[in-house]
CSV table of C-alpha atoms and ligand atoms in Angstrom, one decimal:
chain,number,residue,atom,x,y,z
A,1,MET,CA,-17.5,-17.3,-8.4
A,2,ARG,CA,-20.8,-16.2,-9.8
A,3,PHE,CA,-23.3,-14.5,-7.4
A,4,ALA,CA,-27.5,-14.9,-8.2
A,5,GLN,CA,-30.3,-13.1,-7.0
A,6,PRO,CA,-33.5,-15.2,-8.0
A,7,ARG,CA,-36.9,-13.8,-8.2
A,8,THR,CA,-38.7,-17.3,-7.4
A,9,THR,CA,-38.2,-20.2,-5.6
A,10,GLU,CA,-38.2,-22.3,-8.6
A,11,GLU,CA,-35.7,-20.2,-10.4
A,12,ALA,CA,-33.6,-20.8,-7.5
A,13,ALA,CA,-33.7,-24.4,-7.6
A,14,GLY,CA,-32.9,-24.4,-11.1
A,15,LEU,CA,-29.5,-22.6,-10.6
A,16,ILE,CA,-28.6,-24.9,-8.0
A,17,ALA,CA,-29.4,-27.9,-9.8
A,18,GLN,CA,-27.7,-26.6,-12.8
A,19,GLU,CA,-24.5,-25.9,-10.9
A,20,ALA,CA,-22.0,-28.6,-11.3
A,21,GLY,CA,-19.4,-26.8,-8.6
A,22,LEU,CA,-20.1,-26.0,-5.3
A,23,THR,CA,-23.3,-23.9,-4.3
A,24,ARG,CA,-23.9,-21.8,-1.1
A,25,ILE,CA,-26.8,-20.4,-0.3
A,26,LEU,CA,-27.0,-16.6,1.1
A,27,SER,CA,-29.3,-15.7,3.4
A,28,GLY,CA,-28.1,-13.6,6.1
A,29,GLY,CA,-24.3,-14.5,5.4
A,30,THR,CA,-23.5,-14.2,8.7
A,31,ASP,CA,-21.7,-17.5,8.6
A,32,VAL,CA,-21.3,-17.7,4.8
A,33,MET,CA,-19.1,-14.4,4.9
A,34,VAL,CA,-17.1,-15.5,7.4
A,35,GLN,CA,-16.2,-18.7,5.7
A,36,LEU,CA,-15.4,-17.1,2.5
A,37,LYS,CA,-13.2,-14.9,4.2
A,38,SER,CA,-11.1,-17.5,5.9
A,39,GLY,CA,-10.8,-19.4,2.4
A,40,LEU,CA,-13.0,-22.3,4.5
A,41,VAL,CA,-15.5,-22.5,1.7
A,42,GLU,CA,-14.9,-21.4,-1.8
A,43,PRO,CA,-17.9,-21.8,-3.8
A,44,ASP,CA,-18.7,-21.5,-7.4
A,45,LEU,CA,-22.2,-19.8,-6.7
A,46,ILE,CA,-23.5,-18.2,-4.5
A,47,VAL,CA,-27.6,-17.9,-4.7
A,48,ASP,CA,-29.1,-14.8,-2.7
A,49,ILE,CA,-32.5,-15.9,-1.8
A,50,LYS,CA,-33.6,-12.5,0.0
A,51,HIS,CA,-35.3,-11.6,-3.0
A,52,ILE,CA,-37.6,-14.1,-3.4
A,53,PRO,CA,-41.2,-12.9,-2.7
A,54,GLY,CA,-42.4,-14.4,0.7
A,55,LEU,CA,-39.1,-15.4,1.8
A,56,ARG,CA,-39.1,-12.1,4.1
A,57,ALA,CA,-42.4,-12.5,5.4
A,58,ILE,CA,-44.0,-13.6,8.6
A,59,THR,CA,-47.5,-15.2,7.9
A,60,PRO,CA,-50.0,-16.4,10.4
A,61,GLU,CA,-51.2,-20.1,9.3
A,62,ASP,CA,-53.6,-22.7,11.0
A,63,GLY,CA,-53.0,-20.8,14.8
A,64,GLY,CA,-49.1,-20.9,14.2
A,65,PHE,CA,-46.9,-19.1,12.0
A,66,ARG,CA,-44.9,-19.7,8.8
A,67,ILE,CA,-41.4,-17.9,9.3
A,68,GLY,CA,-39.7,-17.0,5.7
A,69,ALA,CA,-36.6,-18.6,5.5
A,70,ALA,CA,-34.3,-15.2,4.9
A,71,VAL,CA,-36.6,-13.4,7.8
A,72,SER,CA,-33.5,-11.9,10.1
A,73,GLY,CA,-33.2,-12.3,13.9
A,74,ALA,CA,-34.1,-8.6,14.3
A,75,GLU,CA,-37.5,-8.9,11.9
A,76,LEU,CA,-38.5,-12.0,14.0
A,77,GLY,CA,-37.8,-10.0,17.5
A,78,GLU,CA,-40.2,-7.5,16.4
A,79,HIS,CA,-43.1,-9.6,15.6
A,80,GLU,CA,-45.3,-9.3,18.6
A,81,GLY,CA,-47.4,-12.5,17.5
A,82,VAL,CA,-44.6,-14.9,17.5
A,83,ARG,CA,-43.0,-13.6,20.6
A,84,ALA,CA,-46.2,-14.1,22.2
A,85,LEU,CA,-46.8,-17.3,21.0
A,86,TRP,CA,-43.3,-18.8,21.1
A,87,PRO,CA,-40.9,-17.0,23.3
A,88,GLY,CA,-38.6,-19.3,23.9
A,89,VAL,CA,-37.9,-19.8,20.2
A,90,VAL,CA,-37.4,-16.1,19.9
A,91,GLU,CA,-35.0,-16.0,22.9
A,92,GLY,CA,-32.9,-18.3,21.3
A,93,VAL,CA,-32.8,-16.4,18.0
A,94,GLU,CA,-32.0,-13.4,19.8
A,95,LEU,CA,-28.9,-14.9,21.6
A,96,ILE,CA,-27.2,-15.2,18.0
A,97,GLY,CA,-24.4,-12.6,17.9
A,98,SER,CA,-24.5,-9.0,18.4
A,99,THR,CA,-27.2,-6.1,17.1
A,100,GLN,CA,-25.0,-5.9,14.0
A,101,VAL,CA,-25.4,-9.8,13.4
A,102,GLN,CA,-29.2,-9.8,14.4
A,103,GLY,CA,-29.9,-7.5,11.6
A,104,ARG,CA,-28.9,-10.1,9.2
A,105,ALA,CA,-28.7,-13.6,10.7
A,106,THR,CA,-31.7,-16.2,9.8
A,107,MET,CA,-33.0,-19.4,11.8
A,108,ALA,CA,-32.9,-21.3,8.4
A,109,GLY,CA,-29.0,-20.1,8.4
A,110,ASN,CA,-28.5,-21.2,11.7
A,111,LEU,CA,-30.1,-24.4,11.1
A,112,CYS,CA,-28.5,-25.3,7.8
A,113,ASN,CA,-24.8,-24.2,9.0
A,114,GLY,CA,-25.4,-27.3,11.0
A,115,SER,CA,-23.7,-25.7,14.1
A,116,PRO,CA,-24.0,-28.4,17.5
A,117,ALA,CA,-24.0,-25.0,19.3
A,118,ALA,CA,-26.5,-23.2,17.0
A,119,ASP,CA,-28.8,-21.1,19.2
A,120,ALA,CA,-32.1,-21.1,17.4
A,121,VAL,CA,-32.5,-24.7,17.0
A,122,PRO,CA,-32.8,-26.3,20.3
A,123,GLY,CA,-35.9,-24.0,20.5
A,124,LEU,CA,-37.0,-25.3,17.1
A,125,VAL,CA,-36.8,-28.6,18.0
A,126,ALA,CA,-38.4,-28.3,21.4
A,127,ALA,CA,-41.2,-26.5,19.2
A,128,ASN,CA,-41.5,-29.1,16.7
A,129,ALA,CA,-40.9,-26.5,14.1
A,130,ILE,CA,-41.4,-27.9,10.5
A,131,ALA,CA,-39.1,-26.8,7.6
A,132,ARG,CA,-40.5,-26.5,4.2
A,133,ILE,CA,-37.7,-27.3,1.7
A,134,MET,CA,-37.5,-26.6,-2.1
A,135,GLY,CA,-35.8,-28.9,-4.2
A,136,PRO,CA,-35.7,-29.9,-8.1
A,137,ASP,CA,-38.7,-31.8,-7.7
A,138,GLY,CA,-40.7,-29.2,-5.9
A,139,GLU,CA,-41.6,-29.0,-1.9
A,140,ARG,CA,-41.3,-31.0,0.9
A,141,ASP,CA,-41.9,-30.4,4.6
A,142,CYS,CA,-39.5,-31.8,7.2
A,143,PRO,CA,-39.4,-31.7,11.0
A,144,VAL,CA,-36.4,-29.8,11.9
A,145,ALA,CA,-35.0,-32.0,14.3
A,146,GLU,CA,-34.3,-34.3,11.3
A,147,ILE,CA,-32.2,-31.8,9.7
A,148,PRO,CA,-28.9,-31.7,11.4
A,149,VAL,CA,-27.0,-35.0,11.4
A,150,GLY,CA,-23.3,-33.8,12.4
A,151,PRO,CA,-21.1,-30.5,12.7
A,152,GLY,CA,-21.8,-28.7,9.3
A,153,LYS,CA,-23.8,-31.6,7.8
A,154,THR,CA,-27.6,-31.7,7.1
A,155,THR,CA,-30.0,-34.1,5.6
A,156,LEU,CA,-30.7,-32.0,2.7
A,157,ALA,CA,-30.0,-32.8,-0.7
A,158,LYS,CA,-27.5,-31.1,-2.6
A,159,ALA,CA,-29.7,-28.7,-4.8
A,160,GLU,CA,-32.3,-28.3,-1.9
A,161,PHE,CA,-32.7,-25.2,0.3
A,162,LEU,CA,-35.2,-24.0,2.9
A,163,THR,CA,-38.2,-21.5,2.0
A,164,SER,CA,-39.8,-21.2,5.7
A,165,ILE,CA,-39.6,-22.8,8.9
A,166,PHE,CA,-43.5,-23.3,10.4
A,167,LEU,CA,-44.2,-22.8,14.3
A,168,PRO,CA,-47.2,-24.5,14.9
A,169,ALA,CA,-50.2,-23.6,17.1
A,170,ARG,CA,-50.4,-24.7,20.5
A,171,PRO,CA,-52.9,-25.5,23.2
A,172,ASP,CA,-53.9,-22.9,26.0
A,173,ARG,CA,-51.5,-23.2,29.0
A,174,SER,CA,-48.6,-23.7,27.1
A,175,GLY,CA,-44.7,-22.2,27.1
A,176,ASP,CA,-41.2,-22.7,26.1
A,177,ALA,CA,-37.8,-21.5,27.1
A,178,TYR,CA,-34.2,-21.2,25.8
A,179,LEU,CA,-31.0,-20.6,28.2
A,180,ARG,CA,-27.4,-21.2,27.3
A,181,PHE,CA,-24.4,-21.1,29.4
A,182,ILE,CA,-21.4,-19.0,27.9
A,183,PRO,CA,-18.3,-18.2,29.6
A,184,ARG,CA,-19.2,-14.4,29.2
A,185,THR,CA,-22.6,-12.2,28.8
A,186,GLU,CA,-23.1,-11.6,25.3
A,187,MET,CA,-21.0,-12.8,21.8
A,188,ASP,CA,-20.1,-16.1,22.8
A,189,ILE,CA,-20.7,-19.7,21.4
A,190,ALA,CA,-22.8,-21.8,23.8
A,191,VAL,CA,-21.1,-24.4,25.8
A,192,ALA,CA,-24.1,-26.2,27.0
A,193,ALA,CA,-27.8,-25.1,26.0
A,194,ALA,CA,-31.4,-26.3,26.5
A,195,ALA,CA,-35.0,-25.6,25.2
A,196,VAL,CA,-37.8,-26.6,26.6
A,197,SER,CA,-41.6,-26.5,25.6
A,198,LEU,CA,-44.6,-27.9,27.3
A,199,THR,CA,-48.3,-27.6,28.0
A,200,LEU,CA,-50.3,-28.0,31.5
A,201,ASP,CA,-53.7,-29.1,32.4
A,202,ALA,CA,-56.1,-26.3,34.7
A,203,ALA,CA,-54.6,-28.3,37.6
A,204,GLY,CA,-51.1,-27.4,36.7
A,205,THR,CA,-50.2,-31.1,35.4
A,206,VAL,CA,-47.7,-31.4,32.7
A,207,THR,CA,-49.5,-32.8,29.7
A,208,ALA,CA,-47.0,-32.5,26.5
A,209,ALA,CA,-43.6,-31.9,26.7
A,210,ARG,CA,-40.5,-31.9,24.6
A,211,VAL,CA,-36.9,-31.1,25.6
A,212,ALA,CA,-33.9,-30.3,23.5
A,213,LEU,CA,-30.4,-29.8,24.0
A,214,GLY,CA,-27.7,-27.9,22.4
A,215,ALA,CA,-23.9,-28.2,22.6
A,216,VAL,CA,-23.9,-31.4,24.2
A,217,ALA,CA,-23.7,-33.8,21.2
A,218,PRO,CA,-22.6,-33.9,17.5
A,219,THR,CA,-26.1,-32.2,16.8
A,220,ILE,CA,-29.0,-30.6,18.4
A,221,ARG,CA,-30.6,-33.4,20.5
A,222,LEU,CA,-34.1,-34.1,21.5
A,223,VAL,CA,-34.4,-36.1,24.6
A,224,PRO,CA,-37.6,-37.9,24.9
A,225,ALA,CA,-36.5,-39.6,28.1
A,226,ALA,CA,-36.6,-36.0,29.5
A,227,ALA,CA,-40.0,-35.0,28.4
A,228,ASP,CA,-41.0,-38.3,29.9
A,229,ALA,CA,-39.5,-37.3,33.3
A,230,ILE,CA,-41.8,-34.4,33.6
A,231,LEU,CA,-44.7,-35.7,32.0
A,232,GLY,CA,-47.6,-36.2,34.4
A,233,ALA,CA,-46.1,-33.9,37.3
A,234,LYS,CA,-46.2,-30.6,38.7
A,235,LEU,CA,-42.4,-30.2,38.3
A,236,ASP,CA,-42.3,-31.0,42.0
A,237,ASP,CA,-38.4,-32.0,43.1
A,238,ALA,CA,-38.4,-35.6,42.3
A,239,ALA,CA,-39.8,-34.9,38.4
A,240,ILE,CA,-37.2,-31.9,38.0
A,241,ALA,CA,-34.5,-34.3,39.3
A,242,ALA,CA,-35.7,-36.9,37.0
A,243,LEU,CA,-35.2,-34.3,34.1
A,244,MET,CA,-31.9,-33.5,35.2
A,245,GLU,CA,-30.6,-36.8,35.1
A,246,ALA,CA,-32.3,-37.8,31.7
A,247,CYS,CA,-30.7,-34.8,30.1
A,248,SER,CA,-26.9,-35.5,31.5
A,249,ALA,CA,-27.4,-39.2,30.3
A,250,ALA,CA,-28.3,-37.8,26.7
A,251,CYS,CA,-24.9,-36.0,26.8
A,252,ASN,CA,-22.1,-37.1,24.7
A,253,PRO,CA,-20.3,-33.7,24.2
A,254,ILE,CA,-16.5,-32.6,23.3
A,255,ASP,CA,-14.0,-31.9,25.9
A,256,ASP,CA,-12.2,-28.3,25.5
A,257,LYS,CA,-10.6,-25.3,27.0
A,258,ARG,CA,-14.5,-23.8,26.9
A,259,GLY,CA,-16.1,-26.7,29.0
A,260,THR,CA,-14.9,-30.2,29.9
A,261,ILE,CA,-17.3,-33.1,29.3
A,262,GLU,CA,-18.3,-33.4,33.1
A,263,PHE,CA,-19.0,-29.5,33.4
A,264,ARG,CA,-21.1,-29.5,29.9
A,265,THR,CA,-23.0,-32.9,31.1
A,266,GLN,CA,-23.7,-31.1,34.4
A,267,VAL,CA,-24.7,-27.9,33.2
A,268,ALA,CA,-27.0,-29.3,30.4
A,269,GLY,CA,-29.3,-30.7,33.0
A,270,VAL,CA,-28.9,-27.6,35.3
A,271,LEU,CA,-30.3,-25.2,32.4
A,272,ALA,CA,-32.8,-27.9,31.3
A,273,LYS,CA,-34.3,-27.5,34.8
A,274,ARG,CA,-34.1,-23.7,34.5
A,275,ALA,CA,-35.9,-23.6,31.4
A,276,ALA,CA,-38.2,-25.9,32.5
A,277,LEU,CA,-39.5,-23.8,35.3
A,278,ILE,CA,-39.5,-20.8,33.0
A,279,ALA,CA,-41.5,-22.6,30.6
A,280,TYR,CA,-43.9,-23.9,33.2
A,281,SER,CA,-44.6,-20.5,34.7
A,282,ARG,CA,-44.9,-18.9,31.0
A,283,ALA,CA,-47.6,-21.5,30.7
A,284,GLY,CA,-49.3,-20.1,33.9
A,285,GLY,CA,-48.3,-22.8,36.2
A,286,THR,CA,-46.7,-22.0,40.0
A,287,VAL,CA,-44.3,-24.3,41.6
B,1,MET,CA,-14.3,-13.9,-11.7
B,2,LYS,CA,-17.1,-11.7,-13.7
B,3,SER,CA,-17.5,-8.1,-12.3
B,4,ILE,CA,-20.8,-7.2,-11.0
B,5,HIS,CA,-22.5,-3.7,-11.8
B,6,VAL,CA,-24.3,-2.1,-9.1
B,7,SER,CA,-26.6,0.9,-8.4
B,8,THR,CA,-27.1,1.8,-4.8
B,9,THR,CA,-27.9,4.8,-2.8
B,10,VAL,CA,-25.4,5.8,-0.2
B,11,ASN,CA,-25.9,8.2,2.4
B,12,GLY,CA,-28.9,9.6,0.3
B,13,ASP,CA,-26.7,9.8,-3.0
B,14,ALA,CA,-27.2,7.5,-6.0
B,15,VAL,CA,-23.8,5.7,-6.7
B,16,GLU,CA,-22.8,3.0,-9.1
B,17,PHE,CA,-20.2,0.7,-8.7
B,18,ILE,CA,-18.5,-2.4,-10.3
B,19,CYS,CA,-17.2,-5.2,-7.7
B,20,ALA,CA,-16.1,-8.7,-7.8
B,21,PRO,CA,-18.9,-11.2,-6.8
B,22,ASP,CA,-17.1,-12.1,-3.3
B,23,GLU,CA,-16.0,-8.6,-2.5
B,24,SER,CA,-17.5,-7.4,0.7
B,25,LEU,CA,-19.4,-4.3,1.1
B,26,LEU,CA,-17.0,-2.9,3.2
B,27,ASP,CA,-14.2,-3.3,0.7
B,28,VAL,CA,-16.2,-1.6,-1.7
B,29,LEU,CA,-16.9,1.5,0.4
B,30,ARG,CA,-13.4,1.8,1.2
B,31,ASN,CA,-11.5,0.8,-1.7
B,32,ARG,CA,-14.3,1.6,-4.5
B,33,LEU,CA,-16.2,4.7,-3.2
B,34,GLY,CA,-13.5,6.0,-1.1
B,35,LEU,CA,-15.8,6.4,2.2
B,36,THR,CA,-12.8,5.2,4.5
B,37,GLY,CA,-14.8,6.2,7.7
B,38,ALA,CA,-16.1,2.2,8.2
B,39,LYS,CA,-12.8,0.5,9.0
B,40,GLU,CA,-11.8,-3.3,9.1
B,41,GLY,CA,-11.0,-4.8,12.5
B,42,CYS,CA,-11.6,-8.4,12.2
B,43,GLY,CA,-13.5,-8.6,8.9
B,44,THR,CA,-15.3,-11.7,10.5
B,45,GLY,CA,-18.3,-9.6,12.4
B,46,ASP,CA,-16.9,-9.7,15.7
B,47,CYS,CA,-15.7,-6.2,16.4
B,48,GLY,CA,-18.5,-3.7,14.9
B,49,ALA,CA,-15.8,-1.1,13.3
B,50,CYS,CA,-17.3,-1.6,9.7
B,51,SER,CA,-20.9,-0.9,11.1
B,52,VAL,CA,-23.5,0.6,8.6
B,53,THR,CA,-27.0,0.6,8.1
B,54,LEU,CA,-28.7,-1.5,5.2
B,55,ASN,CA,-32.0,-0.5,4.6
B,56,GLY,CA,-32.1,1.1,7.9
B,57,ARG,CA,-30.8,-2.0,9.8
B,58,LEU,CA,-27.5,-2.0,11.5
B,59,VAL,CA,-25.3,-4.5,9.7
B,60,CYS,CA,-21.6,-5.2,9.4
B,61,SER,CA,-20.5,-4.4,6.3
B,62,CYS,CA,-17.9,-6.9,6.2
B,63,LEU,CA,-20.5,-9.5,6.5
B,64,VAL,CA,-22.4,-8.1,3.6
B,65,LEU,CA,-21.3,-8.7,-0.1
B,66,GLY,CA,-20.9,-5.3,-2.1
B,67,ALA,CA,-23.3,-6.9,-5.0
B,68,GLU,CA,-26.1,-7.1,-2.6
B,69,ALA,CA,-26.3,-3.4,-1.8
B,70,GLU,CA,-28.2,-3.2,-5.4
B,71,GLY,CA,-31.3,-1.1,-4.9
B,72,ALA,CA,-30.6,-1.1,-1.4
B,73,ASP,CA,-29.9,2.2,0.8
B,74,VAL,CA,-27.0,2.3,2.6
B,75,GLY,CA,-25.9,4.6,5.5
B,76,THR,CA,-22.4,5.2,6.7
B,77,ILE,CA,-20.5,7.6,8.8
B,78,GLU,CA,-20.2,10.0,6.2
B,79,GLY,CA,-23.7,10.8,6.4
B,80,LEU,CA,-23.9,11.6,10.1
B,81,ALA,CA,-22.6,15.2,10.2
B,82,ASN,CA,-24.7,17.7,8.7
B,83,GLY,CA,-22.0,19.5,6.2
B,84,ASP,CA,-19.6,20.9,9.0
B,85,ALA,CA,-22.7,20.9,11.7
B,86,LEU,CA,-21.7,17.7,13.7
B,87,HIS,CA,-24.3,15.3,14.6
B,88,GLN,CA,-25.1,15.7,18.6
B,89,LEU,CA,-23.8,12.0,19.2
B,90,GLN,CA,-20.4,13.2,17.4
B,91,GLN,CA,-20.4,16.5,20.1
B,92,SER,CA,-21.0,14.5,22.8
B,93,PHE,CA,-18.4,11.8,22.1
B,94,ILE,CA,-15.9,14.8,22.0
B,95,ASP,CA,-17.4,16.4,25.0
B,96,HIS,CA,-16.8,13.4,26.9
B,97,ALA,CA,-13.9,12.3,25.5
B,98,ALA,CA,-15.0,9.0,24.4
B,99,LEU,CA,-12.5,8.0,22.0
B,100,GLN,CA,-8.8,7.8,22.0
B,101,CYS,CA,-7.5,6.1,18.7
B,102,GLY,CA,-10.6,6.4,17.1
B,103,ILE,CA,-10.7,3.2,15.0
B,104,CYS,CA,-14.2,1.9,16.7
B,105,THR,CA,-15.6,5.4,16.5
B,106,PRO,CA,-17.2,5.4,13.3
B,107,GLY,CA,-18.9,1.8,13.9
B,108,ILE,CA,-20.1,2.9,17.6
B,109,LEU,CA,-21.5,6.1,16.0
B,110,VAL,CA,-23.7,4.4,13.4
B,111,ALA,CA,-24.5,1.9,15.9
B,112,ALA,CA,-25.5,4.6,18.4
B,113,LYS,CA,-27.7,6.7,16.1
B,114,ALA,CA,-29.4,3.3,15.0
B,115,LEU,CA,-30.4,2.7,18.8
B,116,LEU,CA,-31.3,6.2,19.5
B,117,GLU,CA,-33.9,5.8,16.4
B,118,LYS,CA,-35.1,3.2,17.9
B,119,ASN,CA,-35.5,3.8,21.7
B,120,PRO,CA,-34.6,7.6,22.2
B,121,ASP,CA,-34.4,6.8,25.9
B,122,PRO,CA,-32.5,3.8,26.6
B,123,THR,CA,-31.2,2.7,29.8
B,124,ASP,CA,-27.4,2.1,30.5
B,125,THR,CA,-27.6,-1.6,30.4
B,126,GLU,CA,-30.0,-1.3,26.8
B,127,VAL,CA,-27.0,0.9,25.8
B,128,ARG,CA,-24.2,-1.7,26.6
B,129,TYR,CA,-26.1,-4.8,24.9
B,130,TRP,CA,-26.6,-2.6,21.9
B,131,LEU,CA,-23.1,-1.8,21.5
B,132,ALA,CA,-22.2,-5.5,22.8
B,133,GLY,CA,-20.7,-6.1,19.3
B,134,ASN,CA,-18.5,-2.8,19.0
B,135,LEU,CA,-15.2,-3.4,20.5
B,136,CYS,CA,-13.2,-0.5,21.7
B,137,ARG,CA,-9.7,-1.3,23.3
B,138,CYS,CA,-8.8,2.3,24.4
B,139,THR,CA,-11.9,3.8,26.2
B,140,GLY,CA,-12.8,1.0,28.6
B,141,TYR,CA,-16.5,1.6,27.5
B,142,ASP,CA,-17.7,4.0,30.5
B,143,LYS,CA,-17.2,7.2,28.6
B,144,ILE,CA,-18.8,6.0,25.5
B,145,ILE,CA,-22.1,5.1,27.5
B,146,HIS,CA,-21.6,8.2,29.2
B,147,ALA,CA,-21.4,10.0,25.6
B,148,VAL,CA,-24.3,8.4,24.0
B,149,GLN,CA,-26.7,8.9,27.4
B,150,ASP,CA,-25.7,12.7,27.0
B,151,ALA,CA,-26.5,12.7,23.4
B,152,ALA,CA,-29.7,11.0,24.0
B,153,GLN,CA,-30.7,13.4,26.5
B,154,LYS,CA,-29.9,16.5,24.5
B,155,MET,CA,-31.4,15.1,21.4
B,156,ARG,CA,-34.9,14.1,23.3
B,157,SER,CA,-35.1,17.9,24.7
B,158,ALA,CA,-34.0,19.2,21.5
C,301,FAD,C1,-19.9,-12.3,15.3
C,301,FAD,C2,-20.8,-13.5,15.2
C,301,FAD,C3,-21.6,-13.9,16.2
C,301,FAD,C4,-22.3,-15.1,16.1
C,301,FAD,N1,-22.8,-15.6,17.3
C,301,FAD,C5,-23.8,-16.7,17.3
C,301,FAD,C6,-24.1,-17.2,18.5
C,301,FAD,O1,-24.0,-16.5,19.5
C,301,FAD,N2,-25.1,-18.3,18.3
C,301,FAD,C7,-25.2,-18.9,17.1
C,301,FAD,O2,-26.1,-19.7,17.1
C,301,FAD,N3,-24.7,-18.5,16.2
C,301,FAD,C8,-24.2,-17.3,15.9
C,301,FAD,N4,-22.9,-17.0,14.9
C,301,FAD,C9,-23.5,-17.7,13.6
C,301,FAD,C10,-24.6,-17.4,12.9
C,301,FAD,O3,-24.8,-16.0,12.8
C,301,FAD,C11,-25.5,-17.9,12.9
C,301,FAD,O4,-25.7,-19.4,12.7
C,301,FAD,C12,-26.9,-17.1,12.3
C,301,FAD,O5,-28.1,-17.9,12.5
C,301,FAD,C13,-26.6,-17.9,10.3
C,301,FAD,O6,-27.6,-17.4,9.7
C,301,FAD,P1,-27.1,-16.5,8.3
C,301,FAD,O7,-28.7,-16.2,7.7
C,301,FAD,O8,-26.3,-15.4,8.5
C,301,FAD,O9,-26.8,-17.7,7.3
C,301,FAD,P2,-25.7,-17.6,6.4
C,301,FAD,O10,-24.6,-17.2,6.7
C,301,FAD,O11,-26.5,-16.9,5.0
C,301,FAD,O12,-25.9,-19.4,6.0
C,301,FAD,C14,-25.3,-20.3,6.9
C,301,FAD,C15,-25.4,-21.6,6.2
C,301,FAD,O13,-26.8,-22.0,6.0
C,301,FAD,C16,-26.7,-22.3,4.5
C,301,FAD,N5,-28.2,-21.8,4.1
C,301,FAD,C17,-28.8,-20.5,4.6
C,301,FAD,N6,-29.9,-20.4,4.5
C,301,FAD,C18,-30.5,-21.5,3.7
C,301,FAD,C19,-31.5,-22.1,3.4
C,301,FAD,N7,-32.6,-21.3,3.4
C,301,FAD,N8,-31.8,-23.3,2.8
C,301,FAD,C20,-30.6,-24.2,2.9
C,301,FAD,N9,-29.1,-23.4,3.6
C,301,FAD,C21,-29.0,-22.6,3.9
C,301,FAD,C22,-25.5,-21.5,4.0
C,301,FAD,O14,-25.3,-22.1,2.5
C,301,FAD,C23,-24.9,-21.5,4.8
C,301,FAD,O15,-24.0,-22.9,4.7
C,301,FAD,C24,-22.3,-16.0,14.9
C,301,FAD,C25,-21.6,-15.2,14.2
C,301,FAD,C26,-21.1,-14.0,14.0
C,301,FAD,C27,-20.4,-13.4,12.9
C,302,FES,S1,-14.5,-5.5,10.7
C,302,FES,FE1,-16.5,-5.9,10.5
C,302,FES,S2,-17.1,-6.6,12.6
C,302,FES,FE2,-14.9,-6.7,12.5
C,303,FES,S1,-10.8,4.5,20.6
C,303,FES,FE1,-9.3,3.0,20.3
C,303,FES,S2,-10.4,1.4,19.8
C,303,FES,FE2,-12.0,2.8,20.7
């Protein structure tokens, strides 16, 4: 195994493109190091991207924020601007692991690791965040929702890697929230999870919404039917019931000792309801 | 595997070492630098016994490559006491009997120090959440929380 610390994205892309064997990008390493230790992967090349200028920066852009791919959860959580604009995204990221893990773990790593239970991803999908990807032919932008394709699998080509994730601007009266269910209060993997992002008009009617579910399908799932259920409504009981039903209908979960299919399917709906109510109140609405 | 030469700073001292590319910072500290305060409880980020600071951030040294320490500033439990004078946290852990076997203690002390630097007056709940990644199989945690709070109070009035 070789270890490289490139200083530019071009250098990193070149190193990866030239490597005939297996490459692993190293951001926070909180997944990579566990995989190395277990012998699950034996990379020929590790590319540490933390020393590429800009990859650890949070930069305001067009009313939103560009988050460098190597920004840790702790650094993101300390950024008041991002917290204020996208509180649901930040609360998803902050649920990852312990204080120690937060000191290293990144959103990009959480996304590219491809876990169906990744805590940062539903919030990013609900936010319609856009990943910037560097590859041998230069940069391209891709919605976060289109990156995961199955457990441990992404749509990234061999020599591609994320350089940043863009959280867009949002209209006034917007809010988002993320909730997960775990069997204890800290340090566990989501059994079901939901993120909701919405925008209200002055009367409190939902004019735009995105709902994403975690841990109930092979990938994080955007559920347009759940968003449709609350569009044009003020989160009255009927709209909430339709939201919950649409979420449960979108579930295709595994069945294991941490949660049965029935449990995960029902809880996904309940979490979507609660997340929608939190997002609604963050947007300034009163139910 | 080609060895890597690394220049770093540990507890304020300039240090150089050679390590394998897949060697963890924890293994480097313990096996190459003789700093055996950080312990390996799990090797997978779950127990916190290996806690150190890296450029001021609390991390699990088992989840860091030794090679990543190049140019960095590493803080370990060995840097906590000032010569023979114990740090207030160490004294409070002794006074409150906040340890039994002691395996978890170096990691908890490093983590607690990082907490009090950020938040000198935490609530019990804040201490518990901050230390959620530090497992202790002996004390039942209550005494640890009391010791951290005792140290915090004494450090505030110092
Ligand atoms: C004790 C512990 C608790 C945890 N708890 C949680 C939890 O509660 N919720 C949760 O979701 N996860 C959890 N995790 C998993 C892990 O911390 C997260 O997935 C984290 O966000 C990974 O980020 P990282 O920067 O450490 O990724 P890394 O380990 O650096 O990388 C992860 C994967 O993504 C790839 N990758 C990294 N960066 C890029 C990039 N820029 N472009 C392309 N590919 C890239 C890597 O090659 C690797 O395959 C936990 C891990 C540990 C050790
Ligand atoms: S040894 Fe590092 S967290 Fe357990
Ligand atoms: S004192 Fe034994 S593990 Fe904490």
